Structures are given as structure tokens and as C-alpha cells.
């Protein structure tokens, strides 16, 4: 569904992505690892259409269409979901209204009627149960005063509501206690099916005990320098990033 070829991107005149190649098929979970500043969040931003990043070379297709030509809203409606490393707070907008607007915008794009208030609430409650989310959160303003863990769970909740084809989770595990991490992982696993895929950006092999990836890619200096299966994450945990850097120096 997603085909990234030789993707180069810059921010503020500095080249960050330096030739990313990645193919994601339906039903696959890909983990993206790599040291701080390697370009992982930049890749997520470029895929979701953040205008701060300029694509200078390469191509990205999503279900055969040129993704880079689409504005961010269209990418979202086509099924790309980005869970942010640092979720934003939206004071004054309740979770319920925010999610209803988002779900109905997606439905409108697919030429479906908006969900009635009662059907929307039913959908919301079914997803809350799936994620074991605290009901109280949904009546509060989006992310306002949420703890770090609550924000991350909330991102997963939004994902559950929108049922994206491609979910990009940027360090959804950072700052989560072990139980919250399991809730997030269970949510990702519960939503997984043969028609969707996820890109899970993480620093921790531990998360991958719960969300078992089909592929693990290591990004270093804006390129994917190694690809393997879940054992690569374990090897990385043992050897650290000096291992990757060392191989580069020898090359
Ligand atoms: N808006 C921006 N302006 C200037 N530089 C930026 C901007 N966004 C990202 N960068 C730079 O791009 C590089 C890659 O950042 P990115 O956030 O993609 O790294 P990352 O791999 O996600 O790291 P981390 O593991 O710390 O989250 C960094 O050097 C960062 O400072
Ligand atoms: Mg990042």
C-alpha cells in the first residue's frame, strides 16, 4: 500500500532524509528504530504532509497514488493516521466533539452520511472498551491536562475511531508505564487486520514484545541502514547504536 522510493527531505534548508526506501504491504507491522535525530519523526511528518518539511527528491505512493501531491487532510481521509510524539492540547474542544467532527469528515469524504449522535456514542463506547480507556477522559477537552500516558492512550483511541489503513505511531510508548504500554500495544494489535498496516517508531525493544513487528528498520542519518525481523531489535538492544555507527565507519 505504501511505496517510498529514494525519499529526500529537508527542513529549514538542512537535508534530514537522505534516500529512504521502504515498502509497506497490507497486514504488515514495521518498526522503525534509530538514534535521536536520525530522521524518524521527520519521515512520519513527511508522510502525513507536514508543510514544514520539503521533499527534495524521490517518490511516495499510497495505494498507487502520488501521496506527495495530496494535502494533509486528503492523506488523512485516504487512511493515513499519525500519532504524534508530542500530542497537542486543544483547550475548549471536548474529545467527543473533536472525534465526532473527525469521524464525520472521514465519512463525508467516502460519501457516507454523518453518524447520528447515538450511533457515534455507541461507536465510541465500543472503542473505549477495546482500549480499556477511562470513560471520563472523553468528556474533557482534547489532551488538556492529560498525563503523558493519558495523551498517548488518547492517540490510540483516536486511531481506533478512525480505523486508518496506515497508522504511523511516533514513539507512542515513550513515557508510558508498563500497563499503559500494554494497553497501547493491545489496542494496536486489536485493530490490526489483513487490510491495514502500521509503522511503529520506537526506541524500545520492550514495546516490540507486545507489538510483534514483521520488519524492523534502523534509520541512521536519514537512511534505512539495516532491515531485519524482531531479532534485529533485540540485537540492537544488546549492542547499542555504536554497532551501527561502527559498521558505517568501516564501510
Ligand atoms: N522544524 C525543524 N527545524 C529545524 N530542524 C529540525 C526541525 N525538525 C527536525 N529537525 C532536525 O531534523 C533532525 C531529525 O529530527 P527527527 O525529529 O526526525 O529525529 P528523530 O529520529 O525522530 O529523533 P528522536 O529519536 O529524538 O525523536 C534533527 O537534527 C532535528 O533537529
Ligand atoms: Mg522523533
PDB file of C-alpha atoms and ligand atoms in Angstrom:
ATOM      1  CA  UNK A   1       0.000   0.000   0.000  1.00  0.00           C
ATOM      2  CA  UNK A   2       2.888   2.362   0.730  1.00  0.00           C
ATOM      3  CA  UNK A   3       5.906   2.635  -1.516  1.00  0.00           C
ATOM      4  CA  UNK A   4       8.693   5.052  -0.604  1.00  0.00           C
ATOM      5  CA  UNK A   5      11.492   5.417  -3.110  1.00  0.00           C
ATOM      6  CA  UNK A   6      14.700   7.362  -2.611  1.00  0.00           C
ATOM      7  CA  UNK A   7      12.962   9.927  -0.426  1.00  0.00           C
ATOM      8  CA  UNK A   8      14.958  13.024   0.389  1.00  0.00           C
ATOM      9  CA  UNK A   9      13.546  15.786   2.569  1.00  0.00           C
ATOM     10  CA  UNK A  10      14.835  18.962   4.168  1.00  0.00           C
ATOM     11  CA  UNK A  11      13.754  21.257   6.924  1.00  0.00           C
ATOM     12  CA  UNK A  12      14.968  24.836   7.253  1.00  0.00           C
ATOM     13  CA  UNK A  13      17.405  24.193   4.404  1.00  0.00           C
ATOM     14  CA  UNK A  14      19.005  21.184   6.115  1.00  0.00           C
ATOM     15  CA  UNK A  15      18.741  17.762   4.498  1.00  0.00           C
ATOM     16  CA  UNK A  16      17.348  15.261   7.013  1.00  0.00           C
ATOM     17  CA  UNK A  17      16.088  12.336   4.938  1.00  0.00           C
ATOM     18  CA  UNK A  18      18.764  11.131   2.552  1.00  0.00           C
ATOM     19  CA  UNK A  19      17.255   8.426   0.411  1.00  0.00           C
ATOM     20  CA  UNK A  20      14.675   6.395   2.303  1.00  0.00           C
ATOM     21  CA  UNK A  21      13.381   3.264   0.562  1.00  0.00           C
ATOM     22  CA  UNK A  22      10.544   1.382   2.181  1.00  0.00           C
ATOM     23  CA  UNK A  23       7.644  -0.768   1.026  1.00  0.00           C
ATOM     24  CA  UNK A  24       4.749  -1.497   3.360  1.00  0.00           C
ATOM     25  CA  UNK A  25       2.159  -4.088   2.362  1.00  0.00           C
ATOM     26  CA  UNK A  26      -1.278  -4.704   3.803  1.00  0.00           C
ATOM     27  CA  UNK A  27      -1.266  -6.665   7.036  1.00  0.00           C
ATOM     28  CA  UNK A  28       2.314  -5.745   7.966  1.00  0.00           C
ATOM     29  CA  UNK A  29       3.736  -4.106  11.053  1.00  0.00           C
ATOM     30  CA  UNK A  30       7.022  -2.282  10.545  1.00  0.00           C
ATOM     31  CA  UNK A  31       9.076  -0.974  13.432  1.00  0.00           C
ATOM     32  CA  UNK A  32      11.356   1.990  12.844  1.00  0.00           C
ATOM     33  CA  UNK A  33      14.222   2.390  15.267  1.00  0.00           C
ATOM     34  CA  UNK A  34      17.296   4.587  15.281  1.00  0.00           C
ATOM     35  CA  UNK A  35      19.178   7.116  17.413  1.00  0.00           C
ATOM     36  CA  UNK A  36      17.881  10.577  18.345  1.00  0.00           C
ATOM     37  CA  UNK A  37      17.900  12.931  15.409  1.00  0.00           C
ATOM     38  CA  UNK A  38      18.143  10.137  12.802  1.00  0.00           C
ATOM     39  CA  UNK A  39      15.039  11.369  10.975  1.00  0.00           C
ATOM     40  CA  UNK A  40      12.298   9.051  12.252  1.00  0.00           C
ATOM     41  CA  UNK A  41       9.820  11.790  13.187  1.00  0.00           C
ATOM     42  CA  UNK A  42      10.774  13.636  10.017  1.00  0.00           C
ATOM     43  CA  UNK A  43       9.737  10.602   7.985  1.00  0.00           C
ATOM     44  CA  UNK A  44       6.414  10.498   9.853  1.00  0.00           C
ATOM     45  CA  UNK A  45       5.917  14.235   9.253  1.00  0.00           C
ATOM     46  CA  UNK A  46       6.679  13.958   5.556  1.00  0.00           C
ATOM     47  CA  UNK A  47       4.233  11.069   5.149  1.00  0.00           C
ATOM     48  CA  UNK A  48       1.467  12.953   6.946  1.00  0.00           C
ATOM     49  CA  UNK A  49       2.090  16.091   4.899  1.00  0.00           C
ATOM     50  CA  UNK A  50       3.568  18.498   7.433  1.00  0.00           C
ATOM     51  CA  UNK A  51       4.354  21.607   5.341  1.00  0.00           C
ATOM     52  CA  UNK A  52       7.488  22.428   7.385  1.00  0.00           C
ATOM     53  CA  UNK A  53       9.306  19.671   5.518  1.00  0.00           C
ATOM     54  CA  UNK A  54      10.326  19.988   1.902  1.00  0.00           C
ATOM     55  CA  UNK A  55      10.639  16.876  -0.220  1.00  0.00           C
ATOM     56  CA  UNK A  56      13.614  17.421  -2.491  1.00  0.00           C
ATOM     57  CA  UNK A  57      13.756  14.069  -4.285  1.00  0.00           C
ATOM     58  CA  UNK A  58      12.098  10.679  -4.511  1.00  0.00           C
ATOM     59  CA  UNK A  59       8.529   9.452  -4.563  1.00  0.00           C
ATOM     60  CA  UNK A  60       5.864   8.125  -2.230  1.00  0.00           C
ATOM     61  CA  UNK A  61       2.793   6.282  -3.452  1.00  0.00           C
ATOM     62  CA  UNK A  62      -0.114   5.188  -1.291  1.00  0.00           C
ATOM     63  CA  UNK A  63      -2.433   2.615  -2.886  1.00  0.00           C
ATOM     64  CA  UNK A  64      -0.804   3.547  -6.181  1.00  0.00           C
ATOM     65  CA  UNK A  65      -1.480   7.278  -5.908  1.00  0.00           C
ATOM     66  CA  UNK A  66       1.105  10.021  -5.515  1.00  0.00           C
ATOM     67  CA  UNK A  67       0.901  10.813  -1.821  1.00  0.00           C
ATOM     68  CA  UNK A  68       3.178  13.827  -2.021  1.00  0.00           C
ATOM     69  CA  UNK A  69       0.652  15.664  -4.219  1.00  0.00           C
ATOM     70  CA  UNK A  70      -2.090  15.395  -1.613  1.00  0.00           C
ATOM     71  CA  UNK A  71      -2.822  17.971   1.090  1.00  0.00           C
ATOM     72  CA  UNK A  72      -2.653  16.589   4.659  1.00  0.00           C
ATOM     73  CA  UNK A  73      -6.464  16.339   5.048  1.00  0.00           C
ATOM     74  CA  UNK A  74      -6.727  14.222   1.940  1.00  0.00           C
ATOM     75  CA  UNK A  75      -3.970  11.909   3.181  1.00  0.00           C
ATOM     76  CA  UNK A  76      -5.896  11.516   6.430  1.00  0.00           C
ATOM     77  CA  UNK A  77      -9.134  10.784   4.585  1.00  0.00           C
ATOM     78  CA  UNK A  78      -7.338   8.234   2.407  1.00  0.00           C
ATOM     79  CA  UNK A  79      -6.395   6.406   5.576  1.00  0.00           C
ATOM     80  CA  UNK A  80      -3.092   7.721   6.906  1.00  0.00           C
ATOM     81  CA  UNK A  81      -3.075   8.337  10.627  1.00  0.00           C
ATOM     82  CA  UNK A  82      -0.190   9.877  12.553  1.00  0.00           C
ATOM     83  CA  UNK A  83       0.066   9.578  16.292  1.00  0.00           C
ATOM     84  CA  UNK A  84       2.348  12.363  17.414  1.00  0.00           C
ATOM     85  CA  UNK A  85       5.438  12.038  19.543  1.00  0.00           C
ATOM     86  CA  UNK A  86       4.146  15.093  21.425  1.00  0.00           C
ATOM     87  CA  UNK A  87       0.324  15.277  21.180  1.00  0.00           C
ATOM     88  CA  UNK A  88      -1.130  18.795  21.167  1.00  0.00           C
ATOM     89  CA  UNK A  89      -3.686  20.084  23.657  1.00  0.00           C
ATOM     90  CA  UNK A  90      -6.866  21.679  22.289  1.00  0.00           C
ATOM     91  CA  UNK A  91      -8.467  23.565  25.199  1.00  0.00           C
ATOM     92  CA  UNK A  92     -12.202  24.196  24.919  1.00  0.00           C
ATOM     93  CA  UNK A  93     -12.831  21.355  22.456  1.00  0.00           C
ATOM     94  CA  UNK A  94     -14.197  18.222  24.059  1.00  0.00           C
ATOM     95  CA  UNK A  95     -12.885  14.855  22.960  1.00  0.00           C
ATOM     96  CA  UNK A  96     -16.402  13.860  21.987  1.00  0.00           C
ATOM     97  CA  UNK A  97     -16.930  16.805  19.654  1.00  0.00           C
ATOM     98  CA  UNK A  98     -13.433  16.579  18.264  1.00  0.00           C
ATOM     99  CA  UNK A  99     -13.784  12.897  17.438  1.00  0.00           C
ATOM    100  CA  UNK A 100     -17.267  13.285  16.035  1.00  0.00           C
ATOM    101  CA  UNK A 101     -16.060  16.014  13.682  1.00  0.00           C
ATOM    102  CA  UNK A 102     -13.097  13.875  12.621  1.00  0.00           C
ATOM    103  CA  UNK A 103     -15.127  10.698  12.075  1.00  0.00           C
ATOM    104  CA  UNK A 104     -17.793  12.559  10.122  1.00  0.00           C
ATOM    105  CA  UNK A 105     -15.214  14.348   7.968  1.00  0.00           C
ATOM    106  CA  UNK A 106     -13.845  10.945   7.010  1.00  0.00           C
ATOM    107  CA  UNK A 107     -17.348   9.653   6.309  1.00  0.00           C
ATOM    108  CA  UNK A 108     -18.157  12.668   4.172  1.00  0.00           C
ATOM    109  CA  UNK A 109     -15.019  12.018   2.145  1.00  0.00           C
ATOM    110  CA  UNK A 110     -16.309   8.488   1.493  1.00  0.00           C
ATOM    111  CA  UNK A 111     -19.739   9.942   0.660  1.00  0.00           C
ATOM    112  CA  UNK A 112     -21.355   8.405   3.720  1.00  0.00           C
ATOM    113  CA  UNK A 113     -23.944  10.182   5.861  1.00  0.00           C
ATOM    114  CA  UNK A 114     -22.700  11.593   9.162  1.00  0.00           C
ATOM    115  CA  UNK A 115     -23.200   9.319  12.177  1.00  0.00           C
ATOM    116  CA  UNK A 116     -26.136  10.237  14.400  1.00  0.00           C
ATOM    117  CA  UNK A 117     -25.280  11.284  17.950  1.00  0.00           C
ATOM    118  CA  UNK A 118     -26.426   7.953  19.355  1.00  0.00           C
ATOM    119  CA  UNK A 119     -24.574   5.848  16.789  1.00  0.00           C
ATOM    120  CA  UNK A 120     -21.494   7.926  17.345  1.00  0.00           C
ATOM    121  CA  UNK A 121     -21.661   7.329  21.096  1.00  0.00           C
ATOM    122  CA  UNK A 122     -22.132   3.603  20.518  1.00  0.00           C
ATOM    123  CA  UNK A 123     -19.052   3.506  18.312  1.00  0.00           C
ATOM    124  CA  UNK A 124     -17.112   5.482  20.881  1.00  0.00           C
ATOM    125  CA  UNK A 125     -18.071   3.205  23.724  1.00  0.00           C
ATOM    126  CA  UNK A 126     -17.172   0.091  21.769  1.00  0.00           C
ATOM    127  CA  UNK A 127     -13.716   1.522  21.072  1.00  0.00           C
ATOM    128  CA  UNK A 128     -13.287   2.645  24.660  1.00  0.00           C
ATOM    129  CA  UNK A 129     -13.925  -0.910  25.761  1.00  0.00           C
ATOM    130  CA  UNK A 130     -11.498  -2.237  23.196  1.00  0.00           C
ATOM    131  CA  UNK A 131      -8.779   0.029  24.557  1.00  0.00           C
ATOM    132  CA  UNK A 132      -9.837  -0.121  28.189  1.00  0.00           C
ATOM    133  CA  UNK A 133      -9.877   3.674  28.132  1.00  0.00           C
ATOM    134  CA  UNK A 134     -11.204   5.614  31.063  1.00  0.00           C
ATOM    135  CA  UNK A 135     -14.649   6.969  30.121  1.00  0.00           C
ATOM    136  CA  UNK A 136     -14.000  10.200  31.999  1.00  0.00           C
ATOM    137  CA  UNK A 137     -11.356  11.305  29.528  1.00  0.00           C
ATOM    138  CA  UNK A 138     -13.703  11.590  26.605  1.00  0.00           C
ATOM    139  CA  UNK A 139     -15.726  14.349  28.282  1.00  0.00           C
ATOM    140  CA  UNK A 140     -12.666  16.502  28.794  1.00  0.00           C
ATOM    141  CA  UNK A 141     -11.013  18.908  26.360  1.00  0.00           C
ATOM    142  CA  UNK A 142      -8.679  17.242  23.893  1.00  0.00           C
ATOM    143  CA  UNK A 143      -5.481  16.346  25.753  1.00  0.00           C
ATOM    144  CA  UNK A 144      -5.860  19.296  28.126  1.00  0.00           C
ATOM    145  CA  UNK A 145      -4.277  18.425  31.437  1.00  0.00           C
ATOM    146  CA  UNK A 146      -3.932  14.787  30.366  1.00  0.00           C
ATOM    147  CA  UNK A 147      -0.931  12.998  31.794  1.00  0.00           C
ATOM    148  CA  UNK A 148       1.683  11.838  29.292  1.00  0.00           C
ATOM    149  CA  UNK A 149       0.309   8.312  29.389  1.00  0.00           C
ATOM    150  CA  UNK A 150      -3.285   9.504  29.001  1.00  0.00           C
ATOM    151  CA  UNK A 151      -2.317  11.542  25.942  1.00  0.00           C
ATOM    152  CA  UNK A 152      -0.740   8.523  24.330  1.00  0.00           C
ATOM    153  CA  UNK A 153      -3.722   6.299  25.088  1.00  0.00           C
ATOM    154  CA  UNK A 154      -5.884   9.007  23.669  1.00  0.00           C
ATOM    155  CA  UNK A 155      -3.935   8.986  20.433  1.00  0.00           C
ATOM    156  CA  UNK A 156      -4.599   5.256  20.173  1.00  0.00           C
ATOM    157  CA  UNK A 157      -8.252   5.927  20.876  1.00  0.00           C
ATOM    158  CA  UNK A 158      -8.407   8.399  18.001  1.00  0.00           C
ATOM    159  CA  UNK A 159      -6.773   5.801  15.816  1.00  0.00           C
ATOM    160  CA  UNK A 160      -9.347   3.213  16.850  1.00  0.00           C
ATOM    161  CA  UNK A 161     -12.144   5.617  15.953  1.00  0.00           C
ATOM    162  CA  UNK A 162     -10.740   6.456  12.528  1.00  0.00           C
ATOM    163  CA  UNK A 163      -9.659   2.920  11.572  1.00  0.00           C
ATOM    164  CA  UNK A 164      -6.804   4.040   9.320  1.00  0.00           C
ATOM    165  CA  UNK A 165      -5.250   1.880   6.607  1.00  0.00           C
ATOM    166  CA  UNK A 166      -1.804   3.035   7.656  1.00  0.00           C
ATOM    167  CA  UNK A 167      -1.168   4.011  11.259  1.00  0.00           C
ATOM    168  CA  UNK A 168       2.095   5.783  11.985  1.00  0.00           C
ATOM    169  CA  UNK A 169       2.837   5.729  15.697  1.00  0.00           C
ATOM    170  CA  UNK A 170       5.666   8.028  16.667  1.00  0.00           C
ATOM    171  CA  UNK A 171       7.073   6.817  19.969  1.00  0.00           C
ATOM    172  CA  UNK A 172       3.660   6.018  21.339  1.00  0.00           C
ATOM    173  CA  UNK A 173       5.487   4.148  24.081  1.00  0.00           C
ATOM    174  CA  UNK A 174       7.634   6.973  25.405  1.00  0.00           C
ATOM    175  CA  UNK A 175       6.640   7.964  28.905  1.00  0.00           C
ATOM    176  CA  UNK A 176       4.188   5.103  29.275  1.00  0.00           C
ATOM    177  CA  UNK A 177       4.208   2.929  32.338  1.00  0.00           C
ATOM    178  CA  UNK A 178       4.205  -0.774  31.656  1.00  0.00           C
ATOM    179  CA  UNK A 179       0.426  -1.194  31.992  1.00  0.00           C
ATOM    180  CA  UNK A 180      -0.321   1.765  29.733  1.00  0.00           C
ATOM    181  CA  UNK A 181       2.167   0.431  27.202  1.00  0.00           C
ATOM    182  CA  UNK A 182       0.284  -2.861  27.187  1.00  0.00           C
ATOM    183  CA  UNK A 183      -2.996  -1.017  26.648  1.00  0.00           C
ATOM    184  CA  UNK A 184      -1.492   0.806  23.677  1.00  0.00           C
ATOM    185  CA  UNK A 185       0.006  -2.392  22.300  1.00  0.00           C
ATOM    186  CA  UNK A 186      -3.236  -4.311  22.814  1.00  0.00           C
ATOM    187  CA  UNK A 187      -5.076  -1.531  21.001  1.00  0.00           C
ATOM    188  CA  UNK A 188      -2.682  -1.671  18.067  1.00  0.00           C
ATOM    189  CA  UNK A 189      -2.950  -5.451  17.976  1.00  0.00           C
ATOM    190  CA  UNK A 190      -6.741  -5.388  18.291  1.00  0.00           C
ATOM    191  CA  UNK A 191      -7.028  -3.008  15.344  1.00  0.00           C
ATOM    192  CA  UNK A 192      -4.635  -4.974  13.173  1.00  0.00           C
ATOM    193  CA  UNK A 193      -6.184  -6.799  10.237  1.00  0.00           C
ATOM    194  CA  UNK A 194      -5.178  -8.030   6.800  1.00  0.00           C
ATOM    195  CA  UNK A 195      -6.139  -4.743   5.159  1.00  0.00           C
ATOM    196  CA  UNK A 196      -4.211  -2.313   7.312  1.00  0.00           C
ATOM    197  CA  UNK A 197      -0.613  -1.744   8.313  1.00  0.00           C
ATOM    198  CA  UNK A 198       1.366   0.134  10.927  1.00  0.00           C
ATOM    199  CA  UNK A 199       4.664   1.920  11.162  1.00  0.00           C
ATOM    200  CA  UNK A 200       5.743   1.908  14.774  1.00  0.00           C
ATOM    201  CA  UNK A 201       8.551   4.287  15.650  1.00  0.00           C
ATOM    202  CA  UNK A 202      10.173   3.312  18.919  1.00  0.00           C
ATOM    203  CA  UNK A 203      13.370   3.384  20.924  1.00  0.00           C
ATOM    204  CA  UNK A 204      12.481   0.379  22.981  1.00  0.00           C
ATOM    205  CA  UNK A 205      12.707  -3.252  22.102  1.00  0.00           C
ATOM    206  CA  UNK A 206      10.314  -3.784  25.031  1.00  0.00           C
ATOM    207  CA  UNK A 207       7.349  -2.397  23.076  1.00  0.00           C
ATOM    208  CA  UNK A 208       8.073  -4.921  20.351  1.00  0.00           C
ATOM    209  CA  UNK A 209       7.499  -7.742  22.832  1.00  0.00           C
ATOM    210  CA  UNK A 210       3.871  -6.644  22.756  1.00  0.00           C
ATOM    211  CA  UNK A 211       3.534  -5.383  19.192  1.00  0.00           C
ATOM    212  CA  UNK A 212       5.431  -8.006  17.248  1.00  0.00           C
ATOM    213  CA  UNK A 213       6.769  -6.408  14.060  1.00  0.00           C
ATOM    214  CA  UNK A 214       7.141  -8.212  10.751  1.00  0.00           C
ATOM    215  CA  UNK A 215      10.095  -5.982   9.936  1.00  0.00           C
ATOM    216  CA  UNK A 216      12.455  -3.819  11.941  1.00  0.00           C
ATOM    217  CA  UNK A 217      14.285  -0.991  10.162  1.00  0.00           C
ATOM    218  CA  UNK A 218      17.081   1.067  11.599  1.00  0.00           C
ATOM    219  CA  UNK A 219      17.248   4.670  10.462  1.00  0.00           C
ATOM    220  CA  UNK A 220      20.590   6.375  10.801  1.00  0.00           C
ATOM    221  CA  UNK A 221      21.432   9.789   9.379  1.00  0.00           C
ATOM    222  CA  UNK A 222      18.344   9.874   7.214  1.00  0.00           C
ATOM    223  CA  UNK A 223      18.679   6.443   5.650  1.00  0.00           C
ATOM    224  CA  UNK A 224      17.482   2.943   6.444  1.00  0.00           C
ATOM    225  CA  UNK A 225      20.815   1.272   7.104  1.00  0.00           C
ATOM    226  CA  UNK A 226      19.570  -2.124   8.270  1.00  0.00           C
ATOM    227  CA  UNK A 227      16.382  -4.165   7.968  1.00  0.00           C
ATOM    228  CA  UNK A 228      15.569  -7.376   9.759  1.00  0.00           C
ATOM    229  CA  UNK A 229      12.912  -9.061  11.843  1.00  0.00           C
ATOM    230  CA  UNK A 230      12.219  -8.674  15.548  1.00  0.00           C
ATOM    231  CA  UNK A 231      15.586 -10.222  16.355  1.00  0.00           C
ATOM    232  CA  UNK A 232      17.261  -7.127  14.927  1.00  0.00           C
ATOM    233  CA  UNK A 233      15.631  -5.066  17.687  1.00  0.00           C
ATOM    234  CA  UNK A 234      16.971  -7.491  20.294  1.00  0.00           C
ATOM    235  CA  UNK A 235      20.442  -7.358  18.768  1.00  0.00           C
ATOM    236  CA  UNK A 236      20.271  -3.572  18.764  1.00  0.00           C
ATOM    237  CA  UNK A 237      19.264  -3.515  22.416  1.00  0.00           C
ATOM    238  CA  UNK A 238      22.317  -5.630  23.237  1.00  0.00           C
ATOM    239  CA  UNK A 239      24.860  -3.847  21.080  1.00  0.00           C
ATOM    240  CA  UNK A 240      23.578  -0.241  21.058  1.00  0.00           C
ATOM    241  CA  UNK A 241      23.792   2.210  18.206  1.00  0.00           C
ATOM    242  CA  UNK A 242      27.593   2.273  18.285  1.00  0.00           C
ATOM    243  CA  UNK A 243      27.263  -1.035  16.475  1.00  0.00           C
ATOM    244  CA  UNK A 244      25.540   0.687  13.540  1.00  0.00           C
ATOM    245  CA  UNK A 245      27.900   3.639  13.638  1.00  0.00           C
ATOM    246  CA  UNK A 246      30.892   1.307  13.798  1.00  0.00           C
ATOM    247  CA  UNK A 247      29.774  -0.565  10.698  1.00  0.00           C
ATOM    248  CA  UNK A 248      29.333   2.714   8.906  1.00  0.00           C
ATOM    249  CA  UNK A 249      32.849   3.811   9.787  1.00  0.00           C
ATOM    250  CA  UNK A 250      34.275   0.593   8.410  1.00  0.00           C
ATOM    251  CA  UNK A 251      32.313   0.919   5.181  1.00  0.00           C
TER     252      UNK A 251
HETATM  253  N1  LIG B   1      11.391  22.134  12.342  1.00  0.00           N
HETATM  254  C1  LIG B   1      12.688  21.844  12.356  1.00  0.00           C
HETATM  255  N2  LIG B   1      13.632  22.810  12.199  1.00  0.00           N
HETATM  256  C2  LIG B   1      14.956  22.506  12.194  1.00  0.00           C
HETATM  257  N3  LIG B   1      15.443  21.276  12.339  1.00  0.00           N
HETATM  258  C3  LIG B   1      14.571  20.286  12.507  1.00  0.00           C
HETATM  259  C4  LIG B   1      13.148  20.506  12.522  1.00  0.00           C
HETATM  260  N4  LIG B   1      12.549  19.326  12.678  1.00  0.00           N
HETATM  261  C5  LIG B   1      13.529  18.401  12.767  1.00  0.00           C
HETATM  262  N5  LIG B   1      14.737  18.985  12.661  1.00  0.00           N
HETATM  263  C6  LIG B   1      16.039  18.299  12.744  1.00  0.00           C
HETATM  264  O1  LIG B   1      15.974  17.134  11.970  1.00  0.00           O
HETATM  265  C7  LIG B   1      16.788  16.108  12.547  1.00  0.00           C
HETATM  266  C8  LIG B   1      15.955  14.846  12.630  1.00  0.00           C
HETATM  267  O2  LIG B   1      14.901  15.025  13.569  1.00  0.00           O
HETATM  268  P1  LIG B   1      13.802  13.946  13.860  1.00  0.00           P
HETATM  269  O3  LIG B   1      12.826  14.590  14.766  1.00  0.00           O
HETATM  270  O4  LIG B   1      13.295  13.406  12.575  1.00  0.00           O
HETATM  271  O5  LIG B   1      14.629  12.833  14.607  1.00  0.00           O
HETATM  272  P2  LIG B   1      14.139  11.501  15.310  1.00  0.00           P
HETATM  273  O6  LIG B   1      14.818  10.388  14.604  1.00  0.00           O
HETATM  274  O7  LIG B   1      12.661  11.464  15.374  1.00  0.00           O
HETATM  275  O8  LIG B   1      14.755  11.648  16.759  1.00  0.00           O
HETATM  276  P3  LIG B   1      14.161  11.263  18.207  1.00  0.00           P
HETATM  277  O9  LIG B   1      14.518   9.840  18.419  1.00  0.00           O
HETATM  278  O10 LIG B   1      14.946  12.139  19.135  1.00  0.00           O
HETATM  279  O11 LIG B   1      12.704  11.530  18.229  1.00  0.00           O
HETATM  280  C9  LIG B   1      17.244  16.650  13.890  1.00  0.00           C
HETATM  281  O12 LIG B   1      18.575  17.066  13.748  1.00  0.00           O
HETATM  282  C10 LIG B   1      16.325  17.828  14.136  1.00  0.00           C
HETATM  283  O13 LIG B   1      16.962  18.827  14.885  1.00  0.00           O
HETATM  284 MG1  LIG B   2      11.293  11.580  16.879  1.00  0.00          MG
END
